[in-house]
Short mmCIF file of C-alpha atoms in Angstrom, two decimals:
data_model
loop_
_atom_site.label_atom_id
_atom_site.label_comp_id
_atom_site.label_asym_id
_atom_site.label_seq_id
_atom_site.Cartn_x
_atom_site.Cartn_y
_atom_site.Cartn_z
CA MET A 267 23.30 -100.84 102.50
CA ALA A 268 26.70 -99.40 101.91
CA MET A 269 29.04 -97.30 104.04
CA ILE A 270 32.80 -96.74 104.46
CA PHE A 271 33.81 -99.28 107.10
CA THR A 272 35.29 -97.79 110.30
CA PRO A 273 35.28 -99.32 113.78
CA LYS A 274 33.16 -96.47 115.03
CA GLY A 275 30.68 -96.65 112.19
CA LEU A 276 30.22 -100.41 112.52
CA ARG A 277 29.69 -100.19 116.31
CA GLN A 278 27.13 -97.41 115.79
CA ALA A 279 25.24 -99.62 113.37
CA GLN A 280 25.32 -102.42 115.95
CA ALA A 281 23.95 -100.03 118.61
CA LYS A 282 20.99 -99.13 116.37
CA LEU A 283 20.36 -102.85 115.91
CA LEU A 284 20.31 -103.46 119.67
CA GLN A 285 17.93 -100.53 120.15
CA GLY A 286 15.52 -102.01 117.64
CA ASN A 287 15.76 -99.06 115.27
CA VAL A 288 16.51 -101.20 112.19
CA LEU A 289 13.28 -102.43 110.65
CA ASN A 290 12.48 -104.66 107.65
CA LYS A 291 9.85 -104.09 105.00
CA ASN A 292 7.09 -105.34 107.28
CA GLY A 293 8.04 -102.85 110.00
CA SER A 294 9.43 -105.42 112.48
CA ALA A 295 12.91 -105.24 114.00
CA VAL A 296 15.59 -107.39 112.43
CA SER A 297 18.13 -109.55 114.23
CA ARG A 298 21.06 -108.79 111.95
CA ILE A 299 22.10 -106.50 109.16
CA GLU A 300 24.56 -106.80 106.23
CA LEU A 301 26.59 -103.90 104.93
CA THR A 302 28.94 -103.40 102.01
CA ASP A 303 32.11 -101.30 102.16
CA GLU A 304 32.08 -98.36 99.74
CA LYS A 305 35.83 -98.42 99.30
CA GLU A 306 36.04 -102.18 98.59
CA PRO A 307 32.77 -103.63 97.16
CA SER A 308 33.84 -107.24 97.81
CA LEU A 309 34.08 -106.60 101.59
CA THR A 310 30.86 -107.16 103.56
CA ALA A 311 30.06 -106.96 107.25
CA VAL A 312 27.40 -109.03 108.97
CA ILE A 313 26.39 -107.22 112.14
CA GLY A 314 24.62 -109.20 114.77
CA LYS A 315 23.68 -108.38 118.36
CA ARG A 316 26.80 -110.07 119.74
CA SER A 317 29.48 -109.75 117.01
CA ILE A 318 30.55 -107.91 113.85
CA THR A 319 31.99 -110.33 111.29
CA LEU A 320 33.71 -109.24 108.05
CA TYR A 321 33.65 -111.36 104.88
CA SER A 322 35.20 -111.34 101.47
CA LYS A 323 33.15 -112.39 98.46
CA ALA A 324 34.23 -115.55 96.70
CA THR A 325 33.08 -117.45 93.57
CA ARG A 326 29.60 -118.88 93.13
CA GLY A 327 27.98 -116.67 95.73
CA LYS A 328 30.19 -117.98 98.56
CA ARG A 329 32.18 -115.80 100.91
CA ILE A 330 35.30 -116.12 103.06
CA GLN A 331 35.31 -115.07 106.75
CA LEU A 332 38.16 -112.65 107.40
CA GLY A 333 37.62 -112.11 111.16
CA LYS A 334 35.51 -110.40 113.79
CA LEU A 335 35.88 -106.82 114.97
CA GLY A 336 37.56 -106.50 118.38
CA GLU A 337 39.14 -110.01 118.51
CA SER A 338 42.49 -109.01 116.92
CA ASP A 339 45.47 -107.79 118.93
CA MET A 340 45.87 -104.94 116.36
CA ASP A 341 44.30 -101.53 116.65
CA ASP A 342 40.73 -101.69 115.31
CA ARG A 343 41.35 -99.08 112.59
CA LYS A 344 44.48 -100.79 111.34
CA TRP A 345 42.76 -104.13 111.39
CA VAL A 346 39.87 -102.89 109.28
CA SER A 347 42.43 -101.47 106.76
CA LYS A 348 44.25 -104.77 106.70
CA VAL A 349 41.05 -106.71 106.12
CA ARG A 350 40.06 -104.28 103.33
CA GLU A 351 43.44 -104.90 101.66
CA GLN A 352 42.97 -108.73 102.00
CA ALA A 353 39.44 -108.54 100.46
CA PHE A 354 40.97 -106.53 97.58
CA GLN A 355 43.74 -109.09 97.00
CA ASN A 356 41.07 -111.88 97.00
CA ARG A 357 39.05 -110.04 94.40
CA ILE A 358 42.05 -109.57 92.13
CA ALA A 359 42.93 -113.27 92.54
CA ILE A 360 39.35 -114.33 91.59
CA LYS A 361 39.38 -112.02 88.60
CA ASN A 362 42.76 -113.47 87.40
CA ALA A 363 41.42 -116.99 87.89
CA LYS A 364 38.34 -116.20 85.83
CA ARG A 365 40.48 -114.67 83.06
CA GLU A 366 42.68 -117.77 83.03
CA ASN A 367 39.72 -120.09 82.83
CA ARG A 368 38.22 -118.11 79.90
CA ALA A 369 41.59 -118.31 78.10
CA ILE A 370 41.83 -122.06 78.62
CA LEU A 371 38.25 -122.66 77.45
CA SER A 372 38.77 -120.57 74.31
CA ASN A 373 42.14 -122.24 73.62
CA SER A 374 43.74 -118.75 73.47
CA THR A 375 47.03 -117.62 74.92
CA LEU A 376 46.75 -116.20 78.42
CA VAL A 377 47.86 -112.58 78.73
CA THR A 378 48.97 -111.78 82.29
CA PRO A 379 48.29 -108.26 83.66
CA GLY A 380 51.96 -107.33 83.50
CA GLU A 381 52.02 -108.06 79.75
CA LEU A 382 49.20 -105.65 79.00
CA PRO A 383 50.02 -102.25 77.45
CA LEU A 384 49.84 -99.50 80.03
CA ILE A 385 46.83 -97.84 78.45
CA ASP A 386 44.85 -101.11 78.75
CA TYR A 387 46.12 -101.87 82.28
CA LEU A 388 44.78 -98.53 83.48
CA ASP A 389 41.25 -99.44 82.43
CA GLU A 390 41.26 -103.13 83.27
CA TYR A 391 42.98 -103.00 86.69
CA TYR A 392 44.21 -99.67 88.02
CA TYR A 393 41.06 -97.46 87.96
CA LYS A 394 38.85 -100.38 89.09
CA GLY A 395 41.22 -101.43 91.87
CA ILE A 396 42.47 -98.41 93.71
CA PHE A 397 40.57 -97.95 97.00
CA ASN A 398 40.02 -94.20 96.69
CA SER A 399 38.54 -94.43 93.21
CA ARG A 400 34.91 -95.53 93.03
CA LYS A 401 33.06 -96.86 90.01
CA ALA A 402 30.91 -93.70 89.93
CA LYS A 403 33.77 -91.53 88.90
CA PRO A 404 34.45 -92.20 85.21
CA GLN A 405 35.09 -88.52 84.56
CA LYS A 406 38.01 -88.43 87.04
CA ASN A 407 39.51 -91.62 85.52
CA SER A 408 39.16 -90.21 82.00
CA LYS A 409 40.83 -86.94 82.97
CA SER A 410 43.67 -88.75 84.67
CA GLN A 411 44.29 -91.04 81.70
CA LYS A 412 44.19 -88.10 79.31
CA ALA A 413 46.87 -86.32 81.38
CA MET A 414 49.05 -89.44 81.48
CA ARG A 415 48.73 -89.92 77.73
CA SER A 416 49.70 -86.26 77.20
CA HIS A 417 52.81 -86.44 79.39
CA PHE A 418 53.85 -90.12 78.80
CA GLY A 419 52.78 -90.90 75.26
CA SER A 420 55.79 -93.14 74.72
CA PHE A 421 54.82 -95.31 77.75
CA MET A 422 51.15 -95.86 76.94
CA HIS A 423 51.58 -98.64 74.37
CA LYS A 424 54.48 -100.35 76.17
CA LYS A 425 53.92 -103.48 78.25
CA LEU A 426 54.27 -103.00 81.96
CA VAL A 427 57.12 -105.54 82.14
CA GLU A 428 58.99 -103.82 79.36
CA VAL A 429 59.18 -100.32 80.95
CA THR A 430 62.71 -99.66 82.32
CA LEU A 431 64.54 -97.00 84.23
CA GLN A 432 66.31 -96.04 80.98
CA ASP A 433 62.93 -95.16 79.49
CA PHE A 434 62.31 -92.80 82.37
CA ASP A 435 65.74 -91.21 82.17
CA HIS A 436 65.21 -90.62 78.46
CA TRP A 437 61.81 -88.98 79.19
CA LYS A 438 63.19 -86.84 81.97
CA GLU A 439 65.97 -85.53 79.76
CA ASN A 440 63.95 -84.82 76.64
CA TYR A 441 60.48 -83.92 77.90
CA GLY A 442 59.59 -80.23 77.89
CA LYS A 443 62.80 -78.84 76.43
CA PRO A 444 62.68 -75.06 75.73
CA VAL A 445 62.03 -74.09 72.12
CA ILE A 446 64.36 -71.48 70.67
CA ASP A 447 63.81 -69.64 67.38
CA SER A 448 66.97 -70.46 65.43
CA PHE A 449 66.64 -67.43 63.22
CA ALA A 450 65.87 -64.77 65.81
CA GLY A 451 67.70 -66.54 68.68
CA THR A 452 64.79 -65.85 71.04
CA LEU A 453 62.95 -68.21 73.38
CA THR A 454 59.54 -69.06 71.85
CA LYS A 455 58.46 -71.68 74.39
CA PRO A 456 59.83 -72.04 77.95
CA GLY A 457 60.91 -75.43 79.12
CA VAL A 458 59.21 -77.56 81.78
CA LYS A 459 60.87 -77.25 85.20
CA ASP A 460 61.98 -80.25 87.25
CA VAL A 461 59.32 -79.44 89.90
CA THR A 462 56.61 -79.71 87.27
CA LYS A 463 58.11 -82.95 85.85
CA GLU A 464 58.02 -84.42 89.36
CA ARG A 465 54.32 -83.54 89.64
CA TYR A 466 53.61 -85.28 86.35
CA PHE A 467 55.61 -88.32 87.38
CA LYS A 468 53.79 -89.11 90.64
CA PRO A 469 50.57 -90.54 89.09
CA LEU A 470 52.60 -92.81 86.81
CA ASP A 471 54.75 -93.99 89.80
CA ALA A 472 51.50 -94.79 91.70
CA VAL A 473 50.36 -97.07 88.85
CA PHE A 474 53.51 -99.13 89.01
CA ASN A 475 53.44 -99.29 92.80
CA PHE A 476 49.89 -100.60 92.50
CA ALA A 477 51.02 -103.28 90.00
CA VAL A 478 53.76 -104.41 92.35
CA ARG A 479 51.32 -104.56 95.27
CA CYS A 480 48.99 -106.75 93.21
CA GLY A 481 51.80 -109.05 92.04
CA HIS A 482 51.42 -108.06 88.42
CA ILE A 483 55.08 -107.05 88.07
CA PRO A 484 57.95 -108.06 90.37
CA ARG A 485 59.45 -104.55 90.86
CA ASN A 486 58.86 -100.90 90.21
CA PRO A 487 61.08 -100.14 87.18
CA PHE A 488 61.65 -96.56 88.35
CA LEU A 489 63.69 -97.63 91.37
CA ASP A 490 67.47 -97.95 91.15
CA GLN A 491 69.56 -100.88 92.44
CA GLU A 492 69.47 -99.53 95.95
CA GLY A 493 65.68 -99.05 95.90
CA ASN A 494 65.75 -95.26 95.65
CA LYS A 495 63.24 -93.30 93.59
CA PRO A 496 64.55 -90.87 90.92
CA THR A 497 65.34 -87.36 91.95
CA PHE A 498 64.26 -84.32 90.09
CA ILE A 499 65.91 -81.50 92.12
CA ASP A 500 69.59 -81.95 92.98
CA ASP A 501 69.97 -78.71 94.88
CA LYS A 502 67.35 -77.95 97.51
CA GLU A 503 67.69 -74.22 96.85
CA ASP A 504 66.27 -74.78 93.41
CA ALA A 505 62.96 -75.66 94.96
CA GLY A 506 62.53 -72.16 96.38
CA ARG A 507 64.61 -69.00 96.35
CA PRO A 508 63.84 -65.81 98.29
CA LEU A 509 64.31 -62.47 96.53
CA THR A 510 67.53 -60.59 97.26
CA ARG A 511 67.54 -56.93 98.26
CA GLU A 512 68.34 -55.78 94.72
CA GLU A 513 65.65 -57.99 93.17
CA LEU A 514 63.12 -56.73 95.75
CA GLU A 515 63.91 -53.14 94.93
CA ARG A 516 63.56 -53.78 91.16
CA LEU A 517 60.23 -55.51 91.86
CA LYS A 518 58.91 -52.52 93.90
CA VAL A 519 59.79 -50.12 91.06
CA ILE A 520 57.93 -52.24 88.47
CA LEU A 521 54.94 -52.70 90.72
CA GLU A 522 54.43 -48.92 90.88
CA SER A 523 53.48 -48.87 87.20
CA ARG A 524 51.24 -51.88 87.27
CA HIS A 525 47.50 -52.24 87.79
CA ILE A 526 46.51 -51.64 91.40
CA ARG A 527 45.06 -55.18 91.79
CA ASP A 528 48.36 -56.80 90.71
CA ARG A 529 50.43 -54.42 92.82
CA VAL A 530 48.38 -55.08 95.95
CA PHE A 531 48.38 -58.82 95.35
CA CYS A 532 52.22 -59.00 95.17
CA LEU A 533 52.66 -56.70 98.22
CA MET A 534 50.12 -58.70 100.22
CA SER A 535 52.05 -61.88 99.49
CA LEU A 536 55.27 -60.29 100.63
CA ALA A 537 53.74 -58.61 103.73
CA THR A 538 51.74 -61.59 105.03
CA GLY A 539 53.40 -64.72 103.55
CA ALA A 540 50.03 -66.04 102.51
CA ARG A 541 49.85 -68.63 99.77
CA PRO A 542 48.46 -67.41 96.40
CA CYS A 543 45.42 -69.64 96.66
CA GLU A 544 44.72 -68.19 100.12
CA LEU A 545 44.88 -64.60 98.89
CA MET A 546 42.53 -65.38 95.99
CA GLY A 547 39.94 -66.70 98.44
CA ILE A 548 39.61 -63.48 100.46
CA SER A 549 36.36 -61.57 100.26
CA LEU A 550 35.81 -58.02 101.51
CA ASN A 551 33.94 -59.12 104.63
CA ASP A 552 36.80 -61.36 105.65
CA ILE A 553 38.94 -58.25 106.45
CA ASP A 554 38.63 -56.87 110.04
CA PHE A 555 40.32 -53.43 110.01
CA SER A 556 39.59 -52.84 113.70
CA ARG A 557 41.65 -55.88 114.78
CA LYS A 558 44.00 -55.63 111.76
CA ARG A 559 43.50 -59.24 110.68
CA ILE A 560 42.17 -61.16 107.74
CA LEU A 561 40.12 -64.41 107.86
CA LEU A 562 41.42 -67.20 105.63
CA ARG A 563 38.61 -69.68 105.21
CA ALA A 564 39.27 -73.38 105.35
CA ALA A 565 38.15 -73.97 101.78
CA PHE A 566 41.15 -72.04 100.48
CA THR A 567 43.93 -72.99 102.94
CA LYS A 568 46.35 -75.80 102.28
CA THR A 569 45.77 -77.44 105.68
CA LYS A 570 41.96 -77.11 105.28
CA LYS A 571 41.80 -75.19 108.57
CA THR A 572 40.61 -71.68 109.16
CA ARG A 573 43.36 -69.21 110.21
CA TYR A 574 43.92 -65.47 110.50
CA LEU A 575 46.50 -63.23 108.88
CA GLN A 576 47.84 -60.37 111.02
CA ILE A 577 48.51 -57.21 109.00
CA SER A 578 50.42 -54.03 109.76
CA ASP A 579 49.08 -50.49 109.80
CA LYS A 580 50.58 -49.73 106.43
CA THR A 581 49.17 -52.93 104.89
CA ALA A 582 45.71 -52.02 106.28
CA ASP A 583 45.99 -48.51 104.81
CA MET A 584 46.97 -50.01 101.45
CA LEU A 585 43.97 -52.32 101.50
CA ARG A 586 41.62 -49.40 102.39
CA ASP A 587 42.89 -47.37 99.45
CA TYR A 588 42.65 -50.45 97.14
CA ILE A 589 39.05 -51.18 98.16
CA GLU A 590 38.11 -47.47 97.70
CA VAL A 591 39.56 -47.40 94.23
CA GLU A 592 37.94 -50.67 93.24
CA ASN A 593 34.49 -49.42 94.28
CA VAL A 594 34.65 -46.04 92.43
CA ASP A 595 32.74 -47.44 89.46
CA SER A 596 30.41 -49.63 91.45
CA ILE A 597 26.72 -48.79 91.73
CA LEU A 598 26.46 -50.47 95.10
CA TYR A 599 29.18 -51.48 97.57
CA ASN A 600 29.09 -55.27 97.92
CA SER A 601 30.89 -56.70 100.99
CA GLU A 602 30.49 -60.21 99.66
CA ARG A 603 32.66 -59.43 96.67
CA TRP A 604 36.08 -61.04 96.24
CA LEU A 605 39.12 -58.89 97.18
CA PHE A 606 41.04 -59.98 94.15
CA ARG A 607 38.71 -60.54 91.19
CA ASN A 608 38.80 -60.82 87.50
CA TYR A 609 36.99 -58.35 85.26
CA ARG A 610 34.89 -60.66 83.09
CA LYS A 611 31.69 -59.50 84.78
CA GLY A 612 30.43 -56.31 86.39
CA PRO A 613 32.26 -54.55 89.31
CA ASN A 614 29.88 -55.93 91.97
CA TYR A 615 29.62 -59.53 90.84
CA GLY A 616 33.01 -60.32 89.31
CA GLN A 617 34.31 -63.82 89.75
CA ARG A 618 37.33 -64.33 92.01
CA MET A 619 40.73 -64.36 90.40
CA LYS A 620 41.73 -68.05 90.04
CA GLU A 621 45.32 -67.58 88.87
CA PHE A 622 48.00 -64.97 88.72
CA ARG A 623 50.26 -66.56 86.17
CA ARG A 624 50.06 -64.02 83.30
CA PRO A 625 50.38 -60.91 85.42
CA TRP A 626 53.31 -62.40 87.36
CA ASN A 627 55.17 -63.52 84.20
CA SER A 628 54.93 -59.96 82.87
CA ILE A 629 56.02 -58.40 86.19
CA LYS A 630 59.04 -60.67 86.71
CA SER A 631 60.15 -60.20 83.11
CA ALA A 632 60.08 -56.41 83.52
CA ALA A 633 61.86 -56.66 86.92
CA MET A 634 64.50 -58.95 85.44
CA ILE A 635 63.99 -61.68 88.05
CA ASP A 636 63.52 -65.45 87.56
CA ASN A 637 61.59 -66.17 90.74
CA ARG A 638 58.27 -67.95 91.00
CA LEU A 639 55.21 -66.30 92.51
CA TYR A 640 55.55 -68.67 95.54
CA ASP A 641 59.02 -67.24 96.19
CA LEU A 642 57.33 -64.12 97.60
CA ARG A 643 56.14 -66.32 100.44
CA HIS A 644 59.68 -67.68 100.77
CA THR A 645 60.96 -64.08 101.07
CA PHE A 646 58.45 -63.41 103.85
CA ALA A 647 59.50 -66.61 105.66
CA LYS A 648 63.21 -65.68 105.55
CA GLU A 649 62.65 -62.11 106.72
CA ILE A 650 60.25 -62.99 109.55
CA TYR A 651 62.55 -65.64 110.90
CA THR A 652 65.55 -63.33 110.66
CA GLN A 653 63.69 -60.71 112.66
CA LYS A 654 62.09 -62.84 115.34
CA LYS A 655 64.59 -65.70 115.66
CA ASP A 656 61.56 -67.77 116.85
CA ILE A 657 60.54 -70.89 114.96
CA VAL A 658 57.08 -70.99 116.66
CA ILE A 659 56.21 -67.43 115.55
CA THR A 660 57.40 -68.20 112.07
CA SER A 661 55.42 -71.41 111.91
CA ARG A 662 52.20 -69.64 112.98
CA ALA A 663 52.77 -66.79 110.49
CA LEU A 664 53.21 -69.29 107.66
CA GLY A 665 50.15 -71.40 108.67
CA HIS A 666 52.15 -74.60 109.03
CA SER A 667 50.60 -77.55 110.85
CA SER A 668 53.84 -78.47 112.71
CA ILE A 669 57.17 -77.04 113.71
CA LYS A 670 58.95 -79.77 111.70
CA THR A 671 57.36 -78.50 108.54
CA THR A 672 58.73 -75.02 109.21
CA GLU A 673 62.20 -76.37 109.92
CA ASN A 674 62.24 -78.19 106.60
CA TYR A 675 60.80 -75.13 104.91
CA LEU A 676 63.50 -72.79 106.22
CA SER A 677 66.34 -75.21 105.35
CA THR A 678 65.00 -75.55 101.85
CA ILE A 679 65.07 -71.80 101.16
CA GLY A 680 68.56 -71.42 102.73
CA VAL A 681 67.88 -69.12 105.74
CA ASN A 682 71.04 -67.25 106.87
CA LEU A 683 70.81 -66.64 110.61
CA THR A 684 73.65 -64.10 110.61
CA GLU A 685 71.83 -61.69 108.31
CA GLU A 686 70.96 -58.40 109.95
CA ILE A 687 67.45 -57.82 111.25
CA LEU A 688 65.25 -55.93 108.76
CA ASN A 689 61.96 -54.16 108.96
CA LEU A 690 59.44 -55.60 106.50
CA ASP A 691 57.49 -52.33 106.10
CA SER A 692 60.61 -50.46 105.15
CA LEU A 693 61.29 -53.02 102.42
CA LEU A 694 57.78 -52.91 100.93
CA TYR A 695 56.44 -49.38 101.23
#
């Protein structure tokens, strides 16, 4: 039997054993059971009526006792995590020993893990060793390796021990440069922003952290002499910039001539501060006009918790008009339909809109602004805090899980507390 080892789960299994609910093939109660951890297959637990003992598999069918649950001074959850890590280290050591023995028997030169090319190391060690990646997920591993090869092609055939910080600096400087037509002098391909480069870099950094933890390389090559990781954004304001008054006015003018779906989507983002993914997950029956609120389901929120958006009277009127226009060509009104949908299928059964990239690029180009779609949420955050002067209200409106998150958020977008109080409705409608 297999399960993810937790103190609660192991004790529940022991309780079933004591109650006589665990039977063998003959239908009689057993005196002990043996389980395997799903996160670390070399970790096993022997559960008896008096104790729960954890073992790590060794060579030739033997196993090493790692301890008993409840006998350590540590917290039980931390102890289980520590034992899982120890079992993993034992498994890696056994694998290295077997590799060394095979090399000696075949009279070949031993290749240590750190001397493997990165592309081979991913298959031989990384994808098989990380705790959160199970053997039954080859598609996930293949997709991850394909993405790494696309972004870090120059790293793939280099040995782990040969990768240096200079290699990374060269990649950061040259990867994703904008392409300009030399004849026309126009931009034919936009460059990759530092925020995107940082997202690409994190999986690669995780591979080298894993190699250090396993003892395959002495140090992460991406750390400087002081042990700091490379920075991608020097100025915090580059991470998010609210729209100015002039930019907001230009945006409103452009939205008047756009498709009603695109116009309402942008105004909803400005009026509620909802994340784009949250707006795309709204269906018609999630809107409660009587209470003037919208349900955001947990499947579409960043915190994976259900929350509500409060809307003003003008926002509610805008949504009523939008829904009425959207249902003009419908044969039957469907309350299960997505609020923001694409038009690949019929009016009643259209799939939900999954991205707003193309419409937003067209809108911001016409409005002569260089903001991201997410900056509409930053604009809402700045205006709501300027009005209320209350960090708690702002945190709830943004759907943050803690006040600390909101404080960091506001400092990142450069909130000016001396700015005059504004009315959001007067800015938007």
